[in-house]
Every structure is written in C-alpha cells, then in structure tokens.
PDB file of C-alpha atoms in Angstrom:
ATOM      1  CA  UNK L 339     121.903 122.708  86.546  1.00  0.00           C
ATOM      2  CA  UNK L 340     122.544 120.964  83.232  1.00  0.00           C
ATOM      3  CA  UNK L 341     120.916 122.074  79.970  1.00  0.00           C
ATOM      4  CA  UNK L 342     118.742 119.389  78.318  1.00  0.00           C
ATOM      5  CA  UNK L 343     120.824 119.467  75.154  1.00  0.00           C
ATOM      6  CA  UNK L 344     120.558 115.687  74.807  1.00  0.00           C
ATOM      7  CA  UNK L 345     117.218 115.234  76.564  1.00  0.00           C
ATOM      8  CA  UNK L 346     115.160 112.325  75.265  1.00  0.00           C
ATOM      9  CA  UNK L 347     112.974 109.491  76.479  1.00  0.00           C
ATOM     10  CA  UNK L 348     114.633 106.434  74.975  1.00  0.00           C
ATOM     11  CA  UNK L 349     113.931 104.016  77.843  1.00  0.00           C
ATOM     12  CA  UNK L 350     111.400 103.647  80.637  1.00  0.00           C
ATOM     13  CA  UNK L 351     112.709 103.480  84.209  1.00  0.00           C
ATOM     14  CA  UNK L 352     109.694 105.067  85.920  1.00  0.00           C
ATOM     15  CA  UNK L 353     105.935 105.129  85.238  1.00  0.00           C
ATOM     16  CA  UNK L 354     106.085 108.566  83.627  1.00  0.00           C
ATOM     17  CA  UNK L 355     108.407 107.551  80.795  1.00  0.00           C
ATOM     18  CA  UNK L 356     107.055 106.350  77.447  1.00  0.00           C
ATOM     19  CA  UNK L 357     109.647 106.020  74.652  1.00  0.00           C
ATOM     20  CA  UNK L 358     106.796 106.078  72.139  1.00  0.00           C
ATOM     21  CA  UNK L 359     105.752 109.593  73.173  1.00  0.00           C
ATOM     22  CA  UNK L 360     107.512 112.325  71.173  1.00  0.00           C
ATOM     23  CA  UNK L 361     109.794 114.723  73.046  1.00  0.00           C
ATOM     24  CA  UNK L 362     110.250 118.315  71.914  1.00  0.00           C
ATOM     25  CA  UNK L 363     113.878 118.981  72.834  1.00  0.00           C
ATOM     26  CA  UNK L 364     113.763 122.617  71.744  1.00  0.00           C
ATOM     27  CA  UNK L 365     110.805 123.181  74.055  1.00  0.00           C
ATOM     28  CA  UNK L 366     112.637 121.415  76.866  1.00  0.00           C
ATOM     29  CA  UNK L 367     115.625 123.739  76.391  1.00  0.00           C
ATOM     30  CA  UNK L 368     113.354 126.793  76.350  1.00  0.00           C
ATOM     31  CA  UNK L 369     111.566 125.709  79.537  1.00  0.00           C
ATOM     32  CA  UNK L 370     114.867 124.915  81.237  1.00  0.00           C
ATOM     33  CA  UNK L 371     116.180 128.351  80.285  1.00  0.00           C
ATOM     34  CA  UNK L 372     113.106 129.966  81.824  1.00  0.00           C
ATOM     35  CA  UNK L 373     113.687 127.968  85.004  1.00  0.00           C
ATOM     36  CA  UNK L 374     117.285 129.094  85.171  1.00  0.00           C
ATOM     37  CA  UNK L 375     116.218 132.701  84.625  1.00  0.00           C
ATOM     38  CA  UNK L 376     113.684 132.357  87.438  1.00  0.00           C
ATOM     39  CA  UNK L 377     116.510 131.479  89.819  1.00  0.00           C
ATOM     40  CA  UNK L 378     118.790 134.290  88.694  1.00  0.00           C
ATOM     41  CA  UNK L 379     115.857 136.689  88.817  1.00  0.00           C
ATOM     42  CA  UNK L 380     115.438 135.798  92.493  1.00  0.00           C
ATOM     43  CA  UNK L 381     119.105 136.571  93.110  1.00  0.00           C
ATOM     44  CA  UNK L 382     120.439 133.020  93.154  1.00  0.00           C
ATOM     45  CA  UNK L 383     123.638 131.969  91.434  1.00  0.00           C
ATOM     46  CA  UNK L 384     123.333 129.095  88.998  1.00  0.00           C
ATOM     47  CA  UNK L 385     126.339 126.968  88.086  1.00  0.00           C
ATOM     48  CA  UNK L 386     126.048 124.835  84.964  1.00  0.00           C
ATOM     49  CA  UNK L 387     127.568 121.437  84.277  1.00  0.00           C
ATOM     50  CA  UNK L 388     128.181 120.493  80.653  1.00  0.00           C
ATOM     51  CA  UNK L 389     125.779 117.913  79.209  1.00  0.00           C
ATOM     52  CA  UNK L 390     127.230 114.649  77.944  1.00  0.00           C
ATOM     53  CA  UNK L 391     126.012 112.983  74.736  1.00  0.00           C
ATOM     54  CA  UNK L 392     124.272 109.694  75.410  1.00  0.00           C
ATOM     55  CA  UNK L 393     123.093 110.722  78.890  1.00  0.00           C
ATOM     56  CA  UNK L 394     119.544 111.981  78.230  1.00  0.00           C
ATOM     57  CA  UNK L 395     118.619 112.230  81.919  1.00  0.00           C
ATOM     58  CA  UNK L 396     121.617 114.339  82.901  1.00  0.00           C
ATOM     59  CA  UNK L 397     119.348 117.401  82.968  1.00  0.00           C
ATOM     60  CA  UNK L 398     118.113 115.980  86.278  1.00  0.00           C
ATOM     61  CA  UNK L 399     121.130 117.142  88.265  1.00  0.00           C
ATOM     62  CA  UNK L 400     119.383 116.702  91.620  1.00  0.00           C
ATOM     63  CA  UNK L 401     120.062 112.984  91.289  1.00  0.00           C
ATOM     64  CA  UNK L 402     123.817 113.439  90.878  1.00  0.00           C
ATOM     65  CA  UNK L 403     124.822 114.081  94.501  1.00  0.00           C
ATOM     66  CA  UNK L 404     123.866 115.506  97.877  1.00  0.00           C
ATOM     67  CA  UNK L 405     125.897 118.490  99.086  1.00  0.00           C
ATOM     68  CA  UNK L 406     126.046 119.947 102.576  1.00  0.00           C
ATOM     69  CA  UNK L 407     128.694 122.555 103.291  1.00  0.00           C
ATOM     70  CA  UNK L 408     131.889 121.532 101.523  1.00  0.00           C
ATOM     71  CA  UNK L 409     131.114 117.823 101.768  1.00  0.00           C
ATOM     72  CA  UNK L 410     129.303 115.851  99.096  1.00  0.00           C
ATOM     73  CA  UNK L 411     128.009 112.327  98.756  1.00  0.00           C
ATOM     74  CA  UNK L 412     128.066 111.204  95.154  1.00  0.00           C
ATOM     75  CA  UNK L 413     125.225 109.228  93.644  1.00  0.00           C
ATOM     76  CA  UNK L 414     125.141 105.544  92.955  1.00  0.00           C
ATOM     77  CA  UNK L 415     122.247 104.909  90.594  1.00  0.00           C
ATOM     78  CA  UNK L 416     120.016 101.869  90.767  1.00  0.00           C
ATOM     79  CA  UNK L 417     119.341 101.900  87.020  1.00  0.00           C
ATOM     80  CA  UNK L 418     122.324 100.948  84.872  1.00  0.00           C
ATOM     81  CA  UNK L 419     121.396 103.436  82.134  1.00  0.00           C
ATOM     82  CA  UNK L 420     122.080 106.318  84.528  1.00  0.00           C
ATOM     83  CA  UNK L 421     125.268 104.931  86.071  1.00  0.00           C
ATOM     84  CA  UNK L 422     127.627 106.958  83.801  1.00  0.00           C
ATOM     85  CA  UNK L 423     126.198 110.218  85.162  1.00  0.00           C
ATOM     86  CA  UNK L 424     127.649 109.649  88.640  1.00  0.00           C
ATOM     87  CA  UNK L 425     131.369 110.147  87.877  1.00  0.00           C
ATOM     88  CA  UNK L 426     130.612 113.258  85.825  1.00  0.00           C
ATOM     89  CA  UNK L 427     128.960 114.890  88.824  1.00  0.00           C
ATOM     90  CA  UNK L 428     131.710 113.743  91.181  1.00  0.00           C
ATOM     91  CA  UNK L 429     134.376 115.212  88.919  1.00  0.00           C
ATOM     92  CA  UNK L 430     132.541 118.540  88.693  1.00  0.00           C
ATOM     93  CA  UNK L 431     132.246 118.795  92.474  1.00  0.00           C
ATOM     94  CA  UNK L 432     135.818 117.687  93.125  1.00  0.00           C
ATOM     95  CA  UNK L 433     137.166 120.251  90.650  1.00  0.00           C
ATOM     96  CA  UNK L 434     135.432 122.954  92.670  1.00  0.00           C
ATOM     97  CA  UNK L 435     136.928 121.965  95.971  1.00  0.00           C
ATOM     98  CA  UNK L 436     134.211 119.795  97.468  1.00  0.00           C
ATOM     99  CA  UNK L 437     135.158 116.793  99.569  1.00  0.00           C
ATOM    100  CA  UNK L 438     133.345 114.101  97.600  1.00  0.00           C
ATOM    101  CA  UNK L 439     132.575 110.713  99.106  1.00  0.00           C
ATOM    102  CA  UNK L 440     132.178 107.848  96.629  1.00  0.00           C
ATOM    103  CA  UNK L 441     129.159 105.851  97.829  1.00  0.00           C
ATOM    104  CA  UNK L 442     129.004 102.144  98.513  1.00  0.00           C
ATOM    105  CA  UNK L 443     125.222 101.886  98.861  1.00  0.00           C
ATOM    106  CA  UNK L 444     122.686 102.979  96.265  1.00  0.00           C
ATOM    107  CA  UNK L 445     121.534 106.565  96.720  1.00  0.00           C
ATOM    108  CA  UNK L 446     120.147 108.903  94.079  1.00  0.00           C
ATOM    109  CA  UNK L 447     121.264 112.199  95.525  1.00  0.00           C
ATOM    110  CA  UNK L 448     118.727 114.916  96.170  1.00  0.00           C
ATOM    111  CA  UNK L 449     116.169 112.825  94.381  1.00  0.00           C
ATOM    112  CA  UNK L 450     115.803 110.962  97.676  1.00  0.00           C
ATOM    113  CA  UNK L 451     117.719 113.127 100.182  1.00  0.00           C
ATOM    114  CA  UNK L 452     116.246 116.372 101.511  1.00  0.00           C
ATOM    115  CA  UNK L 453     118.010 118.737 103.921  1.00  0.00           C
ATOM    116  CA  UNK L 454     115.648 120.337 106.419  1.00  0.00           C
ATOM    117  CA  UNK L 455     118.179 122.479 108.238  1.00  0.00           C
ATOM    118  CA  UNK L 456     118.174 119.993 111.117  1.00  0.00           C
ATOM    119  CA  UNK L 457     118.242 116.547 109.590  1.00  0.00           C
ATOM    120  CA  UNK L 458     118.212 114.696 106.277  1.00  0.00           C
ATOM    121  CA  UNK L 459     114.998 113.068 105.142  1.00  0.00           C
ATOM    122  CA  UNK L 460     115.717 109.999 103.008  1.00  0.00           C
ATOM    123  CA  UNK L 461     113.202 108.312 100.743  1.00  0.00           C
ATOM    124  CA  UNK L 462     113.538 104.570 100.210  1.00  0.00           C
ATOM    125  CA  UNK L 463     111.372 101.979  98.552  1.00  0.00           C
ATOM    126  CA  UNK L 464     112.086 102.378  94.853  1.00  0.00           C
ATOM    127  CA  UNK L 465     115.537 103.845  94.205  1.00  0.00           C
ATOM    128  CA  UNK L 466     117.749 104.640  97.187  1.00  0.00           C
ATOM    129  CA  UNK L 467     118.625 101.679  99.374  1.00  0.00           C
ATOM    130  CA  UNK L 468     117.981 101.394 103.120  1.00  0.00           C
ATOM    131  CA  UNK L 469     121.671 100.464 103.384  1.00  0.00           C
ATOM    132  CA  UNK L 470     122.472 104.060 102.380  1.00  0.00           C
ATOM    133  CA  UNK L 471     121.073 105.467 105.623  1.00  0.00           C
ATOM    134  CA  UNK L 472     124.105 104.636 107.755  1.00  0.00           C
ATOM    135  CA  UNK L 473     126.463 105.869 105.046  1.00  0.00           C
ATOM    136  CA  UNK L 474     124.624 109.185 104.778  1.00  0.00           C
ATOM    137  CA  UNK L 475     124.724 109.685 108.545  1.00  0.00           C
ATOM    138  CA  UNK L 476     128.429 108.863 108.630  1.00  0.00           C
ATOM    139  CA  UNK L 477     129.366 111.246 105.809  1.00  0.00           C
ATOM    140  CA  UNK L 478     127.438 114.265 107.082  1.00  0.00           C
ATOM    141  CA  UNK L 479     127.241 113.685 110.840  1.00  0.00           C
ATOM    142  CA  UNK L 480     123.614 114.793 111.145  1.00  0.00           C
ATOM    143  CA  UNK L 481     120.432 112.870 112.015  1.00  0.00           C
ATOM    144  CA  UNK L 482     118.888 110.861 109.189  1.00  0.00           C
ATOM    145  CA  UNK L 483     115.176 110.031 108.998  1.00  0.00           C
ATOM    146  CA  UNK L 484     113.997 107.238 106.718  1.00  0.00           C
ATOM    147  CA  UNK L 485     110.709 107.541 104.836  1.00  0.00           C
ATOM    148  CA  UNK L 486     109.107 104.692 102.910  1.00  0.00           C
ATOM    149  CA  UNK L 487     107.727 105.493  99.448  1.00  0.00           C
ATOM    150  CA  UNK L 488     104.924 103.147  98.344  1.00  0.00           C
ATOM    151  CA  UNK L 489     103.473 104.604  95.119  1.00  0.00           C
ATOM    152  CA  UNK L 490     105.655 103.945  92.035  1.00  0.00           C
ATOM    153  CA  UNK L 491     104.491 107.198  90.431  1.00  0.00           C
ATOM    154  CA  UNK L 492     106.358 108.953  93.224  1.00  0.00           C
ATOM    155  CA  UNK L 493     109.538 106.968  92.933  1.00  0.00           C
ATOM    156  CA  UNK L 494     111.816 109.632  94.420  1.00  0.00           C
ATOM    157  CA  UNK L 495     111.272 111.606  97.617  1.00  0.00           C
ATOM    158  CA  UNK L 496     111.456 114.878  95.692  1.00  0.00           C
ATOM    159  CA  UNK L 497     108.358 113.957  93.696  1.00  0.00           C
ATOM    160  CA  UNK L 498     106.238 113.670  96.834  1.00  0.00           C
ATOM    161  CA  UNK L 499     107.700 116.102  99.375  1.00  0.00           C
ATOM    162  CA  UNK L 500     109.377 119.483  99.392  1.00  0.00           C
ATOM    163  CA  UNK L 501     111.063 121.318 102.268  1.00  0.00           C
ATOM    164  CA  UNK L 502     109.798 124.901 102.362  1.00  0.00           C
ATOM    165  CA  UNK L 503     111.766 126.171 105.354  1.00  0.00           C
ATOM    166  CA  UNK L 504     113.217 124.757 108.564  1.00  0.00           C
ATOM    167  CA  UNK L 505     109.746 124.347 110.054  1.00  0.00           C
ATOM    168  CA  UNK L 506     107.511 123.572 107.099  1.00  0.00           C
ATOM    169  CA  UNK L 507     107.159 120.892 104.465  1.00  0.00           C
ATOM    170  CA  UNK L 508     104.556 120.174 101.810  1.00  0.00           C
ATOM    171  CA  UNK L 509     103.816 116.590 100.846  1.00  0.00           C
ATOM    172  CA  UNK L 510     101.401 114.105  99.313  1.00  0.00           C
ATOM    173  CA  UNK L 511     100.569 111.557 102.042  1.00  0.00           C
ATOM    174  CA  UNK L 512      99.422 108.658  99.792  1.00  0.00           C
ATOM    175  CA  UNK L 513     102.965 108.452  98.385  1.00  0.00           C
ATOM    176  CA  UNK L 514     104.200 107.267 101.800  1.00  0.00           C
ATOM    177  CA  UNK L 515     103.601 104.289 104.044  1.00  0.00           C
ATOM    178  CA  UNK L 516     101.232 104.768 106.976  1.00  0.00           C
ATOM    179  CA  UNK L 517     104.179 104.651 109.387  1.00  0.00           C
ATOM    180  CA  UNK L 518     106.047 107.350 107.454  1.00  0.00           C
ATOM    181  CA  UNK L 519     102.933 109.539 107.363  1.00  0.00           C
ATOM    182  CA  UNK L 520     102.686 109.284 111.136  1.00  0.00           C
ATOM    183  CA  UNK L 521     106.346 110.209 111.429  1.00  0.00           C
ATOM    184  CA  UNK L 522     105.937 113.239 109.164  1.00  0.00           C
ATOM    185  CA  UNK L 523     102.831 114.324 111.049  1.00  0.00           C
ATOM    186  CA  UNK L 524     104.768 114.181 114.308  1.00  0.00           C
ATOM    187  CA  UNK L 525     107.707 116.121 112.881  1.00  0.00           C
ATOM    188  CA  UNK L 526     105.643 118.629 110.914  1.00  0.00           C
ATOM    189  CA  UNK L 527     102.155 119.004 112.398  1.00  0.00           C
ATOM    190  CA  UNK L 528     101.627 122.157 110.316  1.00  0.00           C
ATOM    191  CA  UNK L 529     102.692 120.605 107.018  1.00  0.00           C
ATOM    192  CA  UNK L 530     100.916 121.601 103.824  1.00  0.00           C
ATOM    193  CA  UNK L 531      99.053 118.573 102.503  1.00  0.00           C
ATOM    194  CA  UNK L 532      98.859 118.646  98.712  1.00  0.00           C
ATOM    195  CA  UNK L 533      96.159 116.911  96.695  1.00  0.00           C
ATOM    196  CA  UNK L 534      96.598 114.298  93.992  1.00  0.00           C
ATOM    197  CA  UNK L 535      95.902 116.625  91.062  1.00  0.00           C
ATOM    198  CA  UNK L 536      98.811 118.900  91.940  1.00  0.00           C
ATOM    199  CA  UNK L 537     101.006 115.960  92.951  1.00  0.00           C
ATOM    200  CA  UNK L 538     100.465 114.476  89.488  1.00  0.00           C
ATOM    201  CA  UNK L 539     101.762 117.718  87.958  1.00  0.00           C
ATOM    202  CA  UNK L 540     104.857 117.135  90.147  1.00  0.00           C
ATOM    203  CA  UNK L 541     104.019 120.338  91.973  1.00  0.00           C
ATOM    204  CA  UNK L 542     105.958 119.014  94.950  1.00  0.00           C
ATOM    205  CA  UNK L 543     109.048 118.693  92.778  1.00  0.00           C
ATOM    206  CA  UNK L 544     109.847 122.245  93.809  1.00  0.00           C
ATOM    207  CA  UNK L 545     112.622 124.312  95.356  1.00  0.00           C
ATOM    208  CA  UNK L 546     112.340 126.867  98.139  1.00  0.00           C
ATOM    209  CA  UNK L 547     114.705 129.488  99.505  1.00  0.00           C
ATOM    210  CA  UNK L 548     112.508 129.886 102.567  1.00  0.00           C
ATOM    211  CA  UNK L 549     110.285 132.468 100.905  1.00  0.00           C
ATOM    212  CA  UNK L 550     110.089 131.916  97.163  1.00  0.00           C
ATOM    213  CA  UNK L 551     108.928 128.510  95.957  1.00  0.00           C
ATOM    214  CA  UNK L 552     109.813 127.709  92.349  1.00  0.00           C
ATOM    215  CA  UNK L 553     107.304 125.121  91.195  1.00  0.00           C
ATOM    216  CA  UNK L 554     105.327 123.643  88.320  1.00  0.00           C
ATOM    217  CA  UNK L 555     102.967 126.231  86.856  1.00  0.00           C
ATOM    218  CA  UNK L 556     100.208 123.645  86.536  1.00  0.00           C
ATOM    219  CA  UNK L 557      99.971 123.017  90.316  1.00  0.00           C
ATOM    220  CA  UNK L 558      97.588 125.900  90.897  1.00  0.00           C
ATOM    221  CA  UNK L 559      95.878 124.709  94.074  1.00  0.00           C
ATOM    222  CA  UNK L 560      99.232 124.082  95.696  1.00  0.00           C
ATOM    223  CA  UNK L 561     100.286 127.613  94.730  1.00  0.00           C
ATOM    224  CA  UNK L 562      97.229 128.963  96.529  1.00  0.00           C
ATOM    225  CA  UNK L 563      98.049 126.852  99.593  1.00  0.00           C
ATOM    226  CA  UNK L 564     101.582 128.227  99.645  1.00  0.00           C
ATOM    227  CA  UNK L 565     100.403 131.819  99.308  1.00  0.00           C
ATOM    228  CA  UNK L 566      97.966 131.335 102.179  1.00  0.00           C
ATOM    229  CA  UNK L 567     100.914 130.298 104.360  1.00  0.00           C
ATOM    230  CA  UNK L 568     103.017 133.317 103.414  1.00  0.00           C
ATOM    231  CA  UNK L 569     105.218 131.776 100.730  1.00  0.00           C
ATOM    232  CA  UNK L 570     105.590 133.285  97.265  1.00  0.00           C
ATOM    233  CA  UNK L 571     104.868 130.800  94.466  1.00  0.00           C
ATOM    234  CA  UNK L 572     107.077 131.203  91.393  1.00  0.00           C
ATOM    235  CA  UNK L 573     105.354 129.160  88.676  1.00  0.00           C
ATOM    236  CA  UNK L 574     107.443 127.758  85.827  1.00  0.00           C
ATOM    237  CA  UNK L 575     106.250 125.467  83.043  1.00  0.00           C
ATOM    238  CA  UNK L 576     108.562 122.463  82.816  1.00  0.00           C
ATOM    239  CA  UNK L 577     105.964 120.123  81.361  1.00  0.00           C
ATOM    240  CA  UNK L 578     108.334 118.719  78.736  1.00  0.00           C
ATOM    241  CA  UNK L 579     110.615 117.380  81.474  1.00  0.00           C
ATOM    242  CA  UNK L 580     107.575 115.714  83.030  1.00  0.00           C
ATOM    243  CA  UNK L 581     107.651 113.231  80.150  1.00  0.00           C
ATOM    244  CA  UNK L 582     110.699 111.719  81.860  1.00  0.00           C
ATOM    245  CA  UNK L 583     109.217 111.983  85.340  1.00  0.00           C
ATOM    246  CA  UNK L 584     111.095 115.154  86.259  1.00  0.00           C
ATOM    247  CA  UNK L 585     110.369 118.745  87.179  1.00  0.00           C
ATOM    248  CA  UNK L 586     111.783 121.861  88.794  1.00  0.00           C
ATOM    249  CA  UNK L 587     113.597 120.121  91.648  1.00  0.00           C
ATOM    250  CA  UNK L 588     114.860 117.258  89.509  1.00  0.00           C
ATOM    251  CA  UNK L 589     116.596 119.832  87.311  1.00  0.00           C
ATOM    252  CA  UNK L 590     118.230 121.553  90.305  1.00  0.00           C
ATOM    253  CA  UNK L 591     121.017 120.329  92.575  1.00  0.00           C
ATOM    254  CA  UNK L 592     121.109 122.643  95.578  1.00  0.00           C
ATOM    255  CA  UNK L 593     124.480 123.305  97.189  1.00  0.00           C
ATOM    256  CA  UNK L 594     123.434 123.611 100.836  1.00  0.00           C
ATOM    257  CA  UNK L 595     125.656 125.804 102.997  1.00  0.00           C
TER     258      UNK L 595
END
C-alpha cells in the first residue's frame, strides 16, 4: 500500500475523475489508514511504499505490478501521467528480492490482472493491451484468460470483477462483452452477480482472503449477497478515493504466494 500523501485529481484519465471537484486529502489519508487497519486487524501484513511528490495516483498500488510467488511483472501504463510510477514499484520489488520482469506490452498490473489460484484473468479494452497476454503467460507459466471490458466506467478489470476464492467470483456482467460473459458463466456458474448500484460504488473493487472480503461500505446489497454465500463482508469507506476512480482493491497490491 502507499499512503495518499499527495493524492489529488489534477487530470482526468477515466470517467470518474473531475479536476474541478474538490478533494479532501486529509479525509483520504484517514480512510486509507482505516483500510490498512482493517487488513492488520484481520491478521494480514501490510508493507508500505513511500509516496512520491507529483504522483497523485500512486496510492493505487494495485496498478504498479502483478506478483505471483517470487516473480513479478512490472506495469507499463497507457497514460503518460502515470508512467513515472512504474519504475518506483519495480525498484521496491527488486529491493525485496523479487524477480521483476520489465514489460514490453502495456499492462496495468492488478488493475487488469486477477489471480484465481488456477489462472490469470486479464481485462483488456481500455488500459491493458491484448499484446500483453502472451507476455503474461510467458512470465508466469500459467493459463491466461482474456476478458473484454466494454463500459468505460469500468476501465480496469478490478472495478468490475473480484476473485473471492478459487471457485467463486463476483462481477458486474454489463461491464463485459457478451462473449466474455459467456466465458465467465462457463468458468464460474455459481458466480455472484452484482447489480449496477453496488458496481457504481466500486463494490467489486474489493479484496478477499477466501473468507473476509474487504469492500466499499456503500455496496450494501453486495455485502448481503456475500454473507448469504458464507463470506464475511468487511466494509470500509474509501469514498474519497472514488473521486479518482479507485477503491479498496486499487489501493492494495496483493503479493500472491
């Protein structure tokens, strides 16, 4: 995680961002701190990368890389304003002993890559490039499944889908092409289908340890759906980060073992 010390909305690179809308940085820091405490309260270790002045989106560490075991694929951002974040994340991972691959194709880390325990789901259509699929498969040596995103509000995979455990996902079908919906239905016939109201709170921008699901506090119907399926919702208000199109997952890079 990275504290939102320099968080701001000074440009618009997704439909959620409006530079004319005020941002309360102190509130963002307080909400981020609560999110971090939620993780530590569940027994998870949280490592922190230092924020860099001039990189207002660096709080969204999920975009910085994808990590599986001791191997990592660094990010290559589509938007030039975020390009300087990539080497900062690579340096942090390298300094901690990870084998970091410098990407050739555009990929935006865990923003578009999701580990299911069996394969990597990859969202394309807005940010990560289809050319990244072969590179991802080569780096990690596991099956890769491409999913087409079609709604610009859900510009990253992690805004429209979350992996709950090795057998279960939750997702918002209208964010995906018809072909990708059919593919997800075949892979996950018991998936939790989330409605638009909760999707628009970025309720699906969540993290799960297989039991506890840390998620936007405003996605109340989704929380009920999770509880009905035996998961434990852990609601956290990160509404200030939503002004930049981010949420719980965006602020969390998971180091998958």
